[in-house]
DNA sequence: CTAGGGTTAG
């Protein structure tokens, strides 16, 4: 009778405990437990410990440990709760010390114990210890066939980067569930092997929302946005429920596609779901990124403003959005607004802020932020931040300063750092510095064709044709093929029209050519002269003029002028960097037509209006 | 108790 009452009391307590969210609430329940002589109940104390350790600011070695040590004969679950708490804090040493004590007292383990230990090993990337625990699961009867133990073991091996071991566990498991499959699918997706991920997914007998989302996100993360959308459609046809995580993958895929058609499509789906950007930071932040990558930074800001809750992702995405659109002042303003909130800037925030400064030529401000980011905001500069600084200084013409910064930086310069210097050397026509930067880049990124092209263009601008052909020869030896330049324009109906350089295959090419010729005539009246330096071949000036007129972004512009509503913004996307001559033409076109033109090249967005570009002719 | 998650520079 007494035992029954006790059981009822225990279970009531546990349900009260699960609703506790503050330390004071927990302490009150604890006092009650103590008064009712329940402080020896492993069951109740285990629950108490679990709730307590979800509070981040409570150190385990104080209150939780005290609770534990007051129980004379802790059962395996109570031991495990404490082990798990240390494991979650990343204290692998303490977790294993406790496991040792537990074994010495001849208690347990239970499957949860192994889960906690595997999670500790995974967090610490300690595969050696993980393998020892693996061995224990075999030695201590029964656990090697436990589904849950095996699932956590797979996860541990995956976190340690030992996919073959994880696969072996998976292949030898007597019983698998959708969790086991999904763990492995994600592991393959993370290393970029979507082929194996897809094979596993096909074999998976019962697919749930998480497994589907893993595929959608896997394709999105591996730059296969079309595939991601395809899987999302399949998932919806299957009648599978979607949630915020699924949505984020699709939104990121739409961001990569950069087309308004997809942006509007997923906006409506998200808007009619339970996960609207106003109430959901995850979806909201993803939409901010998507809109800015689709060229619509105004809409990105609308989403930002409409969000009830914001976090570091929302702010960083918005700051980066402003930065790539050349709205440096807005980016800075938002950064200072952010500093007034509780939200702390992180390394990405600073990349955004420094990029904004760099694109706007705000050298002093950028240098000041760079100098104080660690001291004032606790974010230590990484090589990426040094790349921003090399870009900031170099772009502004301080090539030597940029070079000196690189040579004195505390870590090994990466490709972005030398790439920034190379880009700056190209802008300022300094083949000698370009040569130095390239030497490093050819070692760091031997297959990145952009570096070879930029170097050869810098030589060409300086008239060093021998060096140009030397670089060309190098590219030939490495069998590097130049990507064909192309641009695209999204028509009102969402159909995308692609134009390659020198393209004559578009059905309306005659009209397009005529439109372009007309535009050129009008530009000449305001003083346009073809920028022959934009062609880095040693050919006649006439031939250069002809080639300039075949650039894909000019064809897309002419098509856009023909096929868009008067007064609307013309949006052009390009896979390579926009050339100087096309940039001049875009400026002029915005002036003579009175249209707003937005060009997204592979680096950033250019907003042309009234004859000027948001980048300040500075890119 | 175990599986899916967003922002990054040249």
mmCIF file of C-alpha atoms (C1' of nucleotides) in Angstrom, chain A residues 112 148 208 213 221 243 282 285 384 415, chain B:
data_model
loop_
_atom_site.group_PDB
_atom_site.id
_atom_site.type_symbol
_atom_site.label_atom_id
_atom_site.label_comp_id
_atom_site.label_asym_id
_atom_site.label_seq_id
_atom_site.Cartn_x
_atom_site.Cartn_y
_atom_site.Cartn_z
ATOM 1 C CA UNK A 112 21.765 4.752 -22.336
ATOM 2 C CA UNK A 148 19.749 2.164 -29.951
ATOM 3 C CA UNK A 208 9.906 9.721 -42.806
ATOM 4 C CA UNK A 213 14.725 16.392 -45.351
ATOM 5 C CA UNK A 221 24.452 21.666 -49.394
ATOM 6 C CA UNK A 243 8.635 21.394 -41.166
ATOM 7 C CA UNK A 282 15.169 29.581 -39.101
ATOM 8 C CA UNK A 285 16.892 33.923 -41.899
ATOM 9 C CA UNK A 384 38.911 34.857 -43.883
ATOM 10 C CA UNK A 415 43.471 31.070 -51.153
ATOM 11 C "C1'" DC B 1 17.337 8.574 -24.999
ATOM 12 C "C1'" DT B 2 19.404 7.993 -31.184
ATOM 13 C "C1'" DA B 3 18.603 10.677 -37.284
ATOM 14 C "C1'" DG B 4 17.533 16.140 -40.827
ATOM 15 C "C1'" DG B 5 19.250 22.889 -39.909
ATOM 16 C "C1'" DG B 6 20.286 28.644 -42.005
ATOM 17 C "C1'" DT B 7 24.692 33.257 -42.899
ATOM 18 C "C1'" DT B 8 31.326 33.501 -45.210
ATOM 19 C "C1'" DA B 9 35.290 36.545 -48.288
ATOM 20 C "C1'" DG B 10 38.934 36.780 -53.803
#
